[in-house]
Structures are given as structure tokens and as C-alpha cells.
XYZ file of C-alpha atoms in Angstrom:
295
model
C 68.164 34.736 112.857
C 66.365 34.415 109.514
C 62.645 33.624 109.142
C 62.022 29.983 109.820
C 60.920 28.008 106.740
C 57.822 26.898 108.612
C 56.539 30.480 108.521
C 56.427 30.443 104.749
C 55.038 26.882 104.710
C 52.246 28.023 106.997
C 51.602 31.048 104.772
C 51.328 28.895 101.674
C 49.023 26.402 103.320
C 46.839 29.121 104.802
C 46.448 30.915 101.500
C 45.734 27.647 99.713
C 43.093 26.752 102.269
C 41.390 30.075 101.694
C 41.583 29.901 97.908
C 37.932 28.920 97.577
C 36.568 31.283 100.208
C 34.853 34.504 99.186
C 31.797 36.574 99.969
C 29.997 35.574 96.783
C 30.175 32.669 94.378
C 31.392 33.391 90.833
C 28.363 31.467 89.555
C 25.583 32.098 92.091
C 22.220 30.359 91.776
C 19.636 32.136 89.639
C 17.725 33.112 92.779
C 20.758 34.760 94.443
C 20.567 38.529 95.022
C 23.624 40.519 93.927
C 25.484 42.307 96.695
C 25.024 46.111 96.632
C 27.784 48.029 94.882
C 30.046 50.010 97.188
C 33.525 51.501 96.880
C 35.743 53.606 99.140
C 36.172 57.147 97.832
C 38.571 59.998 98.590
C 38.162 63.454 97.107
C 37.580 67.195 97.451
C 34.236 68.917 97.910
C 33.543 71.268 94.977
C 30.037 72.395 95.924
C 27.201 71.558 98.317
C 23.585 71.853 97.155
C 21.201 71.075 100.039
C 18.158 71.746 97.848
C 19.170 68.762 95.732
C 20.383 66.733 98.757
C 23.641 66.524 96.844
C 27.346 67.268 97.006
C 29.675 67.742 94.037
C 33.015 65.989 94.595
C 36.198 65.681 92.566
C 37.309 62.207 93.595
C 40.545 60.327 93.150
C 40.765 57.133 91.112
C 38.563 54.333 92.389
C 40.745 51.310 91.530
C 39.020 48.854 89.249
C 35.920 51.039 88.909
C 36.506 54.552 87.516
C 39.241 57.164 86.906
C 39.431 60.508 88.737
C 36.494 62.765 87.896
C 34.010 65.281 89.268
C 30.588 63.835 90.087
C 27.457 64.655 92.029
C 26.437 62.362 94.882
C 23.437 62.232 97.187
C 24.125 62.545 100.905
C 22.197 62.786 104.169
C 21.110 66.218 105.483
C 23.402 65.761 108.504
C 26.443 65.167 106.276
C 25.551 68.024 103.931
C 25.288 70.424 106.877
C 28.940 69.919 107.812
C 30.436 69.860 104.317
C 32.052 72.928 102.770
C 33.757 73.717 99.488
C 37.445 72.823 99.513
C 37.239 70.126 102.208
C 38.883 66.784 101.556
C 36.766 63.790 102.492
C 36.763 60.004 102.711
C 33.488 58.196 102.191
C 31.822 55.011 101.030
C 30.137 55.300 97.629
C 27.011 53.183 97.151
C 24.363 52.879 94.441
C 20.648 52.531 95.102
C 18.089 50.597 93.064
C 17.384 53.683 90.929
C 21.029 53.940 89.950
C 21.696 57.067 92.054
C 25.096 57.295 93.724
C 25.266 58.066 97.444
C 28.075 58.951 99.842
C 27.891 57.316 103.270
C 30.205 57.251 106.302
C 31.667 60.600 105.232
C 34.793 61.652 107.120
C 36.549 65.003 106.920
C 40.290 64.746 106.272
C 42.406 67.025 108.463
C 45.258 68.307 106.234
C 47.667 68.613 109.185
C 47.012 65.038 110.276
C 47.187 63.825 106.680
C 50.640 65.406 106.208
C 51.880 63.782 109.428
C 50.624 60.326 108.479
C 51.907 60.672 104.900
C 55.361 61.737 106.083
C 55.533 58.741 108.424
C 54.404 56.441 105.590
C 57.225 57.764 103.380
C 59.790 57.065 106.105
C 58.394 53.567 106.596
C 58.639 52.981 102.822
C 62.317 54.012 102.913
C 62.965 51.725 105.887
C 61.300 48.744 104.206
C 63.250 49.327 100.994
C 66.541 49.732 102.857
C 66.010 46.451 104.736
C 65.317 44.666 101.447
C 65.146 40.900 101.864
C 65.749 41.361 105.588
C 62.596 43.445 106.066
C 60.881 40.665 108.072
C 61.179 41.414 111.797
C 62.242 38.418 113.864
C 61.367 37.788 117.505
C 64.002 39.799 119.370
C 63.935 42.715 116.933
C 62.349 46.110 117.498
C 59.098 46.897 115.677
C 59.277 49.426 112.817
C 58.333 53.066 113.285
C 54.851 53.802 111.966
C 52.026 56.315 112.363
C 48.378 55.605 111.486
C 44.834 56.740 112.341
C 42.867 55.108 115.146
C 39.126 54.426 115.202
C 38.482 57.994 116.381
C 40.476 59.541 113.540
C 43.352 60.460 115.860
C 46.942 60.187 114.666
C 48.667 57.384 116.574
C 52.382 56.612 116.464
C 53.786 53.310 117.673
C 55.805 55.442 120.087
C 52.585 56.183 121.968
C 52.789 52.633 123.353
C 56.410 52.780 124.514
C 56.585 51.897 128.184
C 53.592 49.594 127.786
C 53.312 46.005 126.580
C 51.409 45.520 123.346
C 49.602 42.560 121.760
C 49.311 43.370 118.040
C 47.530 41.622 115.179
C 46.042 42.274 111.722
C 42.369 41.870 110.775
C 39.807 43.381 108.424
C 36.207 44.162 109.211
C 34.587 42.394 106.231
C 36.456 39.114 106.715
C 33.880 36.368 105.973
C 35.813 33.432 107.438
C 34.695 32.811 111.026
C 37.939 31.028 111.909
C 40.127 33.913 110.713
C 39.644 37.608 111.633
C 36.445 37.114 113.687
C 38.157 34.401 115.743
C 41.248 36.559 116.172
C 39.184 39.502 117.421
C 37.306 37.256 119.873
C 40.626 36.048 121.291
C 41.853 39.619 121.685
C 38.618 40.483 123.512
C 39.010 37.429 125.754
C 42.602 38.443 126.527
C 41.461 41.967 127.381
C 38.944 40.535 129.861
C 41.415 38.014 131.314
C 43.964 40.772 131.874
C 41.349 42.808 133.706
C 40.277 39.839 135.824
C 43.874 39.147 136.821
C 44.627 42.787 137.580
C 47.381 42.955 134.970
C 48.141 46.505 133.945
C 50.297 48.208 131.376
C 48.861 46.360 128.370
C 47.569 47.667 125.030
C 45.782 45.645 122.359
C 46.256 46.850 118.769
C 44.576 45.591 115.579
C 45.762 46.991 112.231
C 43.431 46.595 109.272
C 44.427 44.566 106.221
C 41.910 46.556 104.173
C 42.610 50.273 104.731
C 40.715 51.383 101.606
C 37.446 50.196 103.161
C 38.275 50.197 106.872
C 38.250 53.921 107.546
C 38.279 55.177 111.148
C 34.466 55.340 111.267
C 34.165 51.774 109.944
C 36.618 50.557 112.587
C 34.782 52.498 115.295
C 31.492 50.888 114.278
C 33.198 47.464 114.199
C 34.282 47.953 117.814
C 30.921 49.377 118.894
C 28.860 46.523 117.440
C 31.023 43.993 119.301
C 30.972 45.903 122.573
C 34.755 46.354 122.551
C 36.197 48.709 125.155
C 38.664 50.866 123.202
C 40.257 52.300 126.353
C 43.173 49.909 125.768
C 42.119 48.234 122.500
C 43.031 50.357 119.479
C 42.111 49.783 115.827
C 44.414 51.363 113.232
C 44.160 52.245 109.550
C 46.027 54.514 107.157
C 47.674 54.756 103.748
C 47.615 51.507 101.803
C 51.361 51.758 101.174
C 52.081 52.019 104.896
C 49.912 48.991 105.661
C 51.635 46.977 102.906
C 55.034 47.843 104.371
C 53.905 46.787 107.851
C 52.571 43.501 106.501
C 55.927 42.909 104.829
C 57.894 43.720 107.958
C 55.627 41.634 110.201
C 55.535 38.674 107.806
C 51.800 38.667 107.090
C 50.795 37.698 103.548
C 47.723 39.152 101.812
C 46.394 38.353 98.350
C 43.271 39.990 96.881
C 40.540 37.477 96.037
C 37.427 37.885 93.902
C 35.378 39.233 96.803
C 37.650 38.980 99.812
C 41.260 39.050 100.969
C 43.171 35.796 101.289
C 45.655 36.233 104.092
C 47.683 34.750 106.887
C 47.456 35.869 110.506
C 49.987 36.687 113.192
C 49.665 37.849 116.796
C 52.710 39.455 118.412
C 53.666 40.398 121.942
C 55.812 43.533 122.118
C 57.603 44.626 125.279
C 57.889 48.091 126.832
C 60.933 48.945 124.680
C 59.171 48.032 121.447
C 60.879 44.649 121.036
C 58.993 41.605 119.680
C 59.184 38.961 122.417
C 56.635 36.396 121.218
C 54.762 35.535 118.012
C 51.975 33.097 117.141
C 50.852 32.493 113.553
C 47.222 31.691 112.776
C 44.354 31.858 115.276
C 45.278 28.747 117.269
C 46.408 30.638 120.360
C 44.766 30.969 123.730
C 44.503 34.173 125.779
C 46.037 32.344 128.758
C 49.201 31.749 126.727
C 49.748 35.497 126.386
C 48.517 36.158 129.927
C 51.257 33.883 131.305
C 53.877 35.813 129.365
C 52.624 39.087 130.812
């Protein structure tokens, strides 16, 4: 069965509806305060100088901002104490009012885990390419194989959930549209509570970020903490941008970068114990009871 035309109609309408939505206006009022500059950064520690409260990092390209280079950044004493020469890190680069660059939310990259996730991303890329125009996974098909990081920085394969039912969706933490990602997360939380109240077991909730460059494991962990989400059976996933793009393609979710946000469609899927998609709802107009009945 091929994707129903209504899926693509919905996608077009949803993206059109979001066309004017962003975090900041292109022409803000004169009194508006500019949002602080921040960019995700990945690189290697070259030297740590606690006396200067600084770390020297050779970072990879920061798309749309600067090419690869070696730079000094300010960092907190706690972060500096755990950094060593040769470590690979992910962090959020910010700039203060003096123009100094800081690294925040610093995460150490485990080379063993990175190789595992990268290898899985390469296999997913091959699978997506081989499926070509048929990459979109219909209801009744098995989900693709993928491996990402969870909110605790652990490597998580989709196979971890085999033998359990899964409700899966895509969100991103900085989504500014209350009726999109925030509404989707609230529905997932309501479903988690309803499942508990009804004594339903064997269920996992999974949210994959649409914005892996920004939504690192620590960002996702903070997102869950602030909302009081119990991550015992509610997992947030992130990973290589290429892997996320392939998953979006295979799950039929459309994302387009905006000026200050991501314009995107939404989908929530129910996956059975064998990894087969058994139900799908596009958009946020679904009720937890609908999925609860199917469980």
C-alpha cells in the first residue's frame, strides 16, 4: 500500500500554516531585545587552563556561523575540572555582553559509543537509499533499524523495545508553537498516566528530536526534568543529523528550516511487540484514550 495522498496534503497544509511562525520577527520593534547568540558545537579539547577559566578547543564547522578552527572558550570551574586534553566534547556555545564566548552544557563524547551510533547511522543511510521512493513505512510495515542516544547519553537501539509496545513521535525542545511539539508532549504524558491508572503494562513512550544539533542528551534530560516526566518508560532520543533525517524520511515526517524555528509536520505511531507499525495519527489531534483502547 502506497502513502495515501492525504498524508502529503496534510504535510503541505501544516507547513503552510506554520510559514509565518518563528521565535523572532524579521523586523522586530525598536524596543525588542535580540535573542542571545548560541550554537551547538562539537570538537576536541586541546588544552585546559583553569587559571584563565578557559578551555582551548578545535571545533568542527558550525553551519552558518564559522568554519572549523581552534578557539579559546570560557567554561565553569566544574566543567574545567573534568576536561582533559584529547577528549571529544559536545557543548552549547554562547556569547556574553562583553563578547566573550562560553561553552555550556558540555558533554564528553565516548568514542566507543560514537563508533556504534555512527555505524548504525551508516546502515540506516544505506537502507533509506536502497528503499528509494518506497522509503516511507506504511502501517503494517516493520520500523527501520536505528540506534541513537537517550537523555542519559546511553546508546539505545530500537531492538531494546522488542517485546514491548511503543508509542513513538518526533518533537524538538525549542518548538515555539504551543499546538505542535508542546501539545504532543502533553498528550504523551497524559497517555503515560492513563496507562498507569489502567494498569496497562509493556508500553514504552519514545520521542525523537527533530533538532539533534541543539537537542543533545543533556538538553533532552533537562526538558524531561522541567516537565516532571518520568523517564522510566518515556525515552527521548537524539543522534547524528543524518540518522534523524533518514528516520524522518522513513516515518513520513516533513521538516523545513525556518528563520528561527523548524517548520514541520507531526506523526504519532503505535508499534507492536514485533516492531510493526499498527496505528498512525498525523498532527496533534489525537487523544490518549484512542491509543489506550488500542493497547
